[in-house]
Amino acid sequence: MHGDKEDCDSGYPQIERRKKLPDPVLREKGVSLWSLIKDNVGKDLTRVCLPVYFNEPISSLQKCFEDLEYSDLLDRAYKYGKEGNSLQRILNVAAFAVSGYSSSEGRHCKPFNPLLGETFEADYPEKGLHFFSEKVSHHPTLLAFHCEGKGWKFWGDSNLRSKFSGRSIQLDPVGVLTLEFDDGETFQWSKVTTNIYNLILGQVYCDHHGLMQIRGNSQYSCKLKFKEQSIIERNPHQVHGFVEDHSGKKVATLFGKWDDSMYYVNGEVKGSGKPKVCCPSEATLLWKRNEPAPNRTRYNLTSFAITLNEITPGLQEKLPPTDSRLRPDQRHLENGEFDGANSEKQRLERRQRMSRKLQESGWKPRWFRKDGNGSYHYVGGYWEAREQANWDGCPDIFGEFNEETVDSSG
Ligand SMILES: CC(C)CCC[C@@H](C)[C@H]1CC[C@H]2[C@@H]3CC=C4C[C@@H](O)CC[C@]4(C)[C@H]3CC[C@]12C
């Protein structure tokens, strides 16, 4: 296996990960989404209680890590910047910011809404990555994450504002994502608007639109436009934008599709969408989406997403009691044990209703702190605690709860 040796990053252990989800124990019975939605019009989408039929077997803490599938773009951006190539750095950062959307294509299930204090760790030495996320607030629903890669750190918190508008649900992400390279260069951007269509008839799907601005202390900034789909759109999912220098001069043009690939050409190329001169043969490829998973299920998870809820050999003993992988309803769903999944989900949701009280009585996240601007920062210590298998102060959030501690008004 001579080639393999060269491909893998020397020094990083390879972890054998699964290629498919477990085969379901039972067949699932369908449920009408509309019959459930019509009773919930105007409510916060993240808090609507739906049967597990509408869930995919990963939590939003895990889904957050899906945005890092193409983290090698950041490794590349770090190397380029270190060699003094600031333009290549921002081009790769921009491609990374778009690449996170590719996993949403073909997905139509809702991730599990984590319980307050639930966490998720992803130790991917084969990618040179350490990722950690925690649900830091239940009202409003807030997640925070912190990730370290080869030469960079990436962090942020995610909150969604949702609006139901008859034809679709609109999700507006609130908050900024920050990327900091070890040489001190930083970039910040926010995610664009996501719409979910076909809630009433047909297959549910999502689309993304809006302007993404990537800025920081670099000499370059980048503007990317995610084009809103229209009924007559023959070429959906388009992203188009420019890298600009301090004076506002366009030094490179980016174009592509969030579910497929991104390219660039030097200089300014006018015309939005797919400019004629910008056929891929004259442009340079920055990012191309991985092949879809060969063993696709109804959930349409990517090969990368399939690995997120797996408990690889030796991992169970290392996890804190709050990790998403230990959440029983999600595990049941993954195994195709739908009755168990539904009853456990109901039990945990009942339990979750005491979170508001918990939060009001001064509950604080274990691994993140809120700063003056209301954004969350990792306080550190998770991987150190894991090293010592010391999970003091990590509550048993998935177990039975004591009825007396719950407000009977719910
Ligand atoms: C009502 C239910 C059954 C419909 C299922 C809707 C699916 C398509 C929804 C539910 C939650 C949604 C995700 C929620 C949050 C984000 C973060 C955002 O920055 C990009 C889109 C993304 C990743 C959404 C994609 C679409 C999504 C997966």
Short mmCIF file of N, CA, C and O in Angstrom, two decimals, residues 36-113:
data_model
loop_
_atom_site.label_atom_id
_atom_site.label_comp_id
_atom_site.label_asym_id
_atom_site.label_seq_id
_atom_site.Cartn_x
_atom_site.Cartn_y
_atom_site.Cartn_z
N LEU A 36 -49.30 17.98 11.33
CA LEU A 36 -48.61 18.44 12.53
C LEU A 36 -48.30 19.92 12.47
O LEU A 36 -48.43 20.65 13.44
N ILE A 37 -47.90 20.38 11.27
CA ILE A 37 -47.48 21.78 11.13
C ILE A 37 -48.64 22.73 11.35
O ILE A 37 -48.48 23.77 11.98
N LYS A 38 -49.81 22.38 10.85
CA LYS A 38 -50.92 23.34 10.91
C LYS A 38 -51.25 23.71 12.36
O LYS A 38 -51.76 24.79 12.62
N ASP A 39 -50.94 22.85 13.28
CA ASP A 39 -51.18 23.18 14.69
C ASP A 39 -50.06 24.02 15.28
O ASP A 39 -50.14 24.46 16.42
N ASN A 40 -48.99 24.18 14.53
CA ASN A 40 -47.81 24.86 15.08
C ASN A 40 -47.43 26.13 14.35
O ASN A 40 -46.34 26.65 14.54
N VAL A 41 -48.33 26.61 13.48
CA VAL A 41 -48.02 27.82 12.70
C VAL A 41 -47.66 28.96 13.65
O VAL A 41 -48.33 29.18 14.65
N GLY A 42 -46.56 29.63 13.35
CA GLY A 42 -46.18 30.77 14.17
C GLY A 42 -45.24 30.41 15.30
O GLY A 42 -44.66 31.27 15.93
N LYS A 43 -45.09 29.11 15.55
CA LYS A 43 -44.19 28.72 16.65
C LYS A 43 -42.75 28.62 16.15
O LYS A 43 -42.50 28.55 14.96
N ASP A 44 -41.86 28.57 17.07
CA ASP A 44 -40.44 28.45 16.76
C ASP A 44 -40.16 27.03 16.26
O ASP A 44 -40.40 26.06 16.97
N LEU A 45 -39.66 26.95 15.04
CA LEU A 45 -39.45 25.64 14.42
C LEU A 45 -38.55 24.73 15.25
O LEU A 45 -38.73 23.52 15.31
N THR A 46 -37.59 25.36 15.93
CA THR A 46 -36.64 24.55 16.68
C THR A 46 -37.30 23.92 17.90
O THR A 46 -36.74 23.03 18.51
N ARG A 47 -38.51 24.40 18.26
CA ARG A 47 -39.11 23.87 19.46
C ARG A 47 -40.40 23.08 19.23
O ARG A 47 -41.02 22.62 20.16
N VAL A 48 -40.79 22.96 17.95
CA VAL A 48 -41.98 22.17 17.64
C VAL A 48 -41.67 20.70 17.91
O VAL A 48 -40.63 20.20 17.49
N CYS A 49 -42.56 20.04 18.67
CA CYS A 49 -42.31 18.63 18.97
C CYS A 49 -42.92 17.76 17.87
O CYS A 49 -44.12 17.75 17.66
N LEU A 50 -42.07 17.06 17.17
CA LEU A 50 -42.52 16.19 16.09
C LEU A 50 -42.14 14.75 16.43
O LEU A 50 -41.18 14.52 17.15
N PRO A 51 -42.89 13.78 15.88
CA PRO A 51 -42.46 12.40 16.11
C PRO A 51 -41.12 12.13 15.44
O PRO A 51 -40.76 12.84 14.50
N VAL A 52 -40.39 11.14 15.89
CA VAL A 52 -39.04 10.90 15.36
C VAL A 52 -39.03 10.63 13.86
O VAL A 52 -37.98 10.69 13.25
N TYR A 53 -40.21 10.34 13.31
CA TYR A 53 -40.27 10.09 11.86
C TYR A 53 -39.63 11.24 11.08
O TYR A 53 -39.08 11.05 10.01
N PHE A 54 -39.70 12.48 11.62
CA PHE A 54 -39.16 13.64 10.92
C PHE A 54 -37.72 13.94 11.30
O PHE A 54 -37.14 14.92 10.84
N ASN A 55 -37.15 13.11 12.15
CA ASN A 55 -35.77 13.35 12.58
C ASN A 55 -34.76 12.52 11.79
O ASN A 55 -35.06 11.43 11.34
N GLU A 56 -33.57 13.08 11.69
CA GLU A 56 -32.44 12.29 11.21
C GLU A 56 -31.64 11.90 12.45
O GLU A 56 -31.70 12.60 13.47
N PRO A 57 -30.90 10.78 12.40
CA PRO A 57 -30.25 10.31 13.63
C PRO A 57 -28.96 11.05 13.97
O PRO A 57 -27.96 10.43 14.31
N ILE A 58 -28.98 12.37 13.89
CA ILE A 58 -27.88 13.17 14.41
C ILE A 58 -28.47 14.41 15.08
O ILE A 58 -29.56 14.84 14.75
N SER A 59 -27.75 14.98 16.02
CA SER A 59 -28.24 16.17 16.72
C SER A 59 -27.69 17.41 16.04
O SER A 59 -26.75 17.33 15.24
N SER A 60 -28.25 18.58 16.35
CA SER A 60 -27.71 19.79 15.71
C SER A 60 -26.30 20.10 16.17
O SER A 60 -25.57 20.79 15.47
N LEU A 61 -25.89 19.56 17.32
CA LEU A 61 -24.50 19.74 17.74
C LEU A 61 -23.57 19.00 16.78
O LEU A 61 -22.46 19.45 16.47
N GLN A 62 -24.04 17.83 16.33
CA GLN A 62 -23.25 17.04 15.38
C GLN A 62 -23.32 17.67 13.99
O GLN A 62 -22.33 17.72 13.26
N LYS A 63 -24.50 18.19 13.67
CA LYS A 63 -24.70 18.80 12.36
C LYS A 63 -23.76 20.00 12.18
O LYS A 63 -23.27 20.26 11.09
N CYS A 64 -23.52 20.69 13.27
CA CYS A 64 -22.61 21.82 13.27
C CYS A 64 -21.21 21.40 12.77
O CYS A 64 -20.54 22.14 12.06
N PHE A 65 -20.81 20.20 13.13
CA PHE A 65 -19.50 19.69 12.72
C PHE A 65 -19.50 19.30 11.24
O PHE A 65 -18.44 19.22 10.63
N GLU A 66 -20.68 19.08 10.66
CA GLU A 66 -20.74 18.75 9.24
C GLU A 66 -20.14 19.87 8.39
O GLU A 66 -19.63 19.62 7.30
N ASP A 67 -20.21 21.11 8.90
CA ASP A 67 -19.63 22.24 8.18
C ASP A 67 -18.11 22.11 8.04
O ASP A 67 -17.50 22.86 7.29
N LEU A 68 -17.51 21.18 8.78
CA LEU A 68 -16.06 21.03 8.72
C LEU A 68 -15.60 19.86 7.87
O LEU A 68 -14.42 19.49 7.90
N GLU A 69 -16.51 19.31 7.09
CA GLU A 69 -16.13 18.18 6.23
C GLU A 69 -14.94 18.56 5.34
O GLU A 69 -14.05 17.75 5.11
N TYR A 70 -14.94 19.80 4.85
CA TYR A 70 -13.87 20.21 3.93
C TYR A 70 -12.85 21.10 4.64
O TYR A 70 -12.40 22.11 4.11
N SER A 71 -12.48 20.71 5.86
CA SER A 71 -11.53 21.48 6.66
C SER A 71 -10.16 21.54 6.01
O SER A 71 -9.35 22.40 6.35
N ASP A 72 -9.86 20.63 5.06
CA ASP A 72 -8.56 20.67 4.39
C ASP A 72 -8.38 21.98 3.63
O ASP A 72 -7.26 22.42 3.39
N LEU A 73 -9.50 22.65 3.28
CA LEU A 73 -9.39 23.96 2.63
C LEU A 73 -8.75 24.97 3.56
O LEU A 73 -8.01 25.85 3.13
N LEU A 74 -9.03 24.82 4.87
CA LEU A 74 -8.45 25.74 5.85
C LEU A 74 -6.97 25.41 6.08
O LEU A 74 -6.15 26.31 6.28
N ASP A 75 -6.66 24.11 6.06
CA ASP A 75 -5.25 23.71 6.19
C ASP A 75 -4.45 24.33 5.04
O ASP A 75 -3.35 24.86 5.23
N ARG A 76 -5.05 24.25 3.85
CA ARG A 76 -4.41 24.81 2.65
C ARG A 76 -4.29 26.34 2.78
O ARG A 76 -3.26 26.91 2.47
N ALA A 77 -5.37 26.97 3.26
CA ALA A 77 -5.37 28.44 3.41
C ALA A 77 -4.25 28.85 4.36
O ALA A 77 -3.57 29.86 4.14
N TYR A 78 -4.05 28.07 5.41
CA TYR A 78 -2.99 28.40 6.37
C TYR A 78 -1.63 28.37 5.68
O TYR A 78 -0.83 29.30 5.80
N LYS A 79 -1.39 27.29 4.92
CA LYS A 79 -0.09 27.14 4.26
C LYS A 79 0.16 28.26 3.26
O LYS A 79 1.23 28.85 3.24
N TYR A 80 -0.84 28.56 2.46
CA TYR A 80 -0.70 29.64 1.47
C TYR A 80 -0.36 30.97 2.16
O TYR A 80 0.54 31.69 1.73
N GLY A 81 -1.10 31.28 3.21
CA GLY A 81 -0.88 32.55 3.90
C GLY A 81 0.52 32.64 4.48
O GLY A 81 1.16 33.69 4.45
N LYS A 82 0.99 31.50 4.98
CA LYS A 82 2.33 31.47 5.58
C LYS A 82 3.40 31.74 4.53
O LYS A 82 4.43 32.34 4.81
N GLU A 83 3.09 31.31 3.28
CA GLU A 83 4.03 31.57 2.18
C GLU A 83 3.84 32.96 1.61
O GLU A 83 4.44 33.29 0.58
N GLY A 84 2.96 33.74 2.22
CA GLY A 84 2.76 35.11 1.78
C GLY A 84 1.71 35.26 0.69
O GLY A 84 1.53 36.34 0.13
N ASN A 85 1.00 34.19 0.38
CA ASN A 85 -0.02 34.27 -0.67
C ASN A 85 -1.40 34.54 -0.06
O ASN A 85 -2.20 33.64 0.15
N SER A 86 -1.67 35.82 0.20
CA SER A 86 -2.91 36.20 0.88
C SER A 86 -4.13 35.97 0.01
O SER A 86 -5.22 35.71 0.51
N LEU A 87 -3.96 36.08 -1.30
CA LEU A 87 -5.09 35.90 -2.20
C LEU A 87 -5.56 34.44 -2.15
O LEU A 87 -6.75 34.16 -1.98
N GLN A 88 -4.62 33.51 -2.27
CA GLN A 88 -4.99 32.09 -2.19
C GLN A 88 -5.59 31.77 -0.83
O GLN A 88 -6.46 30.92 -0.72
N ARG A 89 -5.10 32.46 0.20
CA ARG A 89 -5.66 32.20 1.52
C ARG A 89 -7.15 32.52 1.54
O ARG A 89 -7.97 31.68 1.89
N ILE A 90 -7.50 33.72 1.12
CA ILE A 90 -8.92 34.10 1.22
C ILE A 90 -9.78 33.30 0.24
O ILE A 90 -10.93 32.96 0.54
N LEU A 91 -9.23 32.92 -0.90
CA LEU A 91 -10.00 32.11 -1.85
C LEU A 91 -10.37 30.76 -1.21
O LEU A 91 -11.50 30.29 -1.34
N ASN A 92 -9.41 30.17 -0.52
CA ASN A 92 -9.70 28.89 0.12
C ASN A 92 -10.64 29.03 1.31
O ASN A 92 -11.46 28.15 1.56
N VAL A 93 -10.53 30.15 2.03
CA VAL A 93 -11.46 30.40 3.13
C VAL A 93 -12.88 30.55 2.57
O VAL A 93 -13.84 29.99 3.10
N ALA A 94 -13.00 31.29 1.45
CA ALA A 94 -14.31 31.49 0.84
C ALA A 94 -14.90 30.15 0.38
O ALA A 94 -16.08 29.86 0.59
N ALA A 95 -14.07 29.32 -0.24
CA ALA A 95 -14.54 28.01 -0.70
C ALA A 95 -15.00 27.18 0.50
O ALA A 95 -16.02 26.49 0.45
N PHE A 96 -14.28 27.30 1.61
CA PHE A 96 -14.67 26.58 2.82
C PHE A 96 -16.04 27.05 3.31
O PHE A 96 -16.91 26.24 3.66
N ALA A 97 -16.24 28.37 3.32
CA ALA A 97 -17.50 28.93 3.82
C ALA A 97 -18.68 28.43 2.99
O ALA A 97 -19.78 28.25 3.51
N VAL A 98 -18.46 28.20 1.71
CA VAL A 98 -19.53 27.70 0.84
C VAL A 98 -19.70 26.18 1.02
O VAL A 98 -20.81 25.66 1.05
N SER A 99 -18.57 25.48 1.16
CA SER A 99 -18.60 24.01 1.16
C SER A 99 -19.49 23.43 2.25
O SER A 99 -20.06 22.35 2.08
N GLY A 100 -19.64 24.15 3.35
CA GLY A 100 -20.46 23.67 4.46
C GLY A 100 -21.91 23.46 4.08
O GLY A 100 -22.63 22.69 4.71
N TYR A 101 -22.33 24.14 3.03
CA TYR A 101 -23.74 24.02 2.62
C TYR A 101 -24.01 22.76 1.82
O TYR A 101 -25.17 22.36 1.67
N SER A 102 -22.97 22.15 1.28
CA SER A 102 -23.20 21.05 0.33
C SER A 102 -23.93 19.87 0.97
O SER A 102 -24.69 19.18 0.31
N SER A 103 -23.71 19.67 2.27
CA SER A 103 -24.34 18.50 2.90
C SER A 103 -25.84 18.68 3.06
O SER A 103 -26.55 17.72 3.33
N SER A 104 -26.36 19.90 2.86
CA SER A 104 -27.80 20.11 3.06
C SER A 104 -28.62 19.71 1.84
O SER A 104 -29.83 19.63 1.91
N GLU A 105 -27.94 19.46 0.73
CA GLU A 105 -28.66 19.08 -0.48
C GLU A 105 -29.24 17.66 -0.30
O GLU A 105 -28.55 16.76 0.16
N GLY A 106 -30.51 17.52 -0.64
CA GLY A 106 -31.13 16.19 -0.55
C GLY A 106 -31.53 15.77 0.86
O GLY A 106 -31.98 14.65 1.07
N ARG A 107 -31.39 16.67 1.82
CA ARG A 107 -31.76 16.34 3.20
C ARG A 107 -33.17 16.86 3.47
O ARG A 107 -33.52 17.94 3.02
N HIS A 108 -33.97 16.11 4.18
CA HIS A 108 -35.31 16.60 4.50
C HIS A 108 -35.77 16.20 5.88
O HIS A 108 -36.95 16.19 6.17
N CYS A 109 -34.82 15.85 6.74
CA CYS A 109 -35.19 15.51 8.11
C CYS A 109 -34.57 16.51 9.07
O CYS A 109 -33.57 17.15 8.78
N LYS A 110 -35.19 16.59 10.23
CA LYS A 110 -34.79 17.57 11.22
C LYS A 110 -33.76 16.94 12.16
O LYS A 110 -33.99 15.85 12.65
N PRO A 111 -32.66 17.65 12.43
CA PRO A 111 -31.73 17.09 13.43
C PRO A 111 -32.39 17.13 14.82
O PRO A 111 -33.29 17.93 15.05
N PHE A 112 -31.93 16.29 15.73
CA PHE A 112 -32.43 16.33 17.10
C PHE A 112 -32.05 17.66 17.74
O PHE A 112 -30.92 18.13 17.55
N ASN A 113 -32.99 18.24 18.48
CA ASN A 113 -32.71 19.45 19.23
C ASN A 113 -32.04 19.02 20.53
O ASN A 113 -32.65 18.34 21.35
#
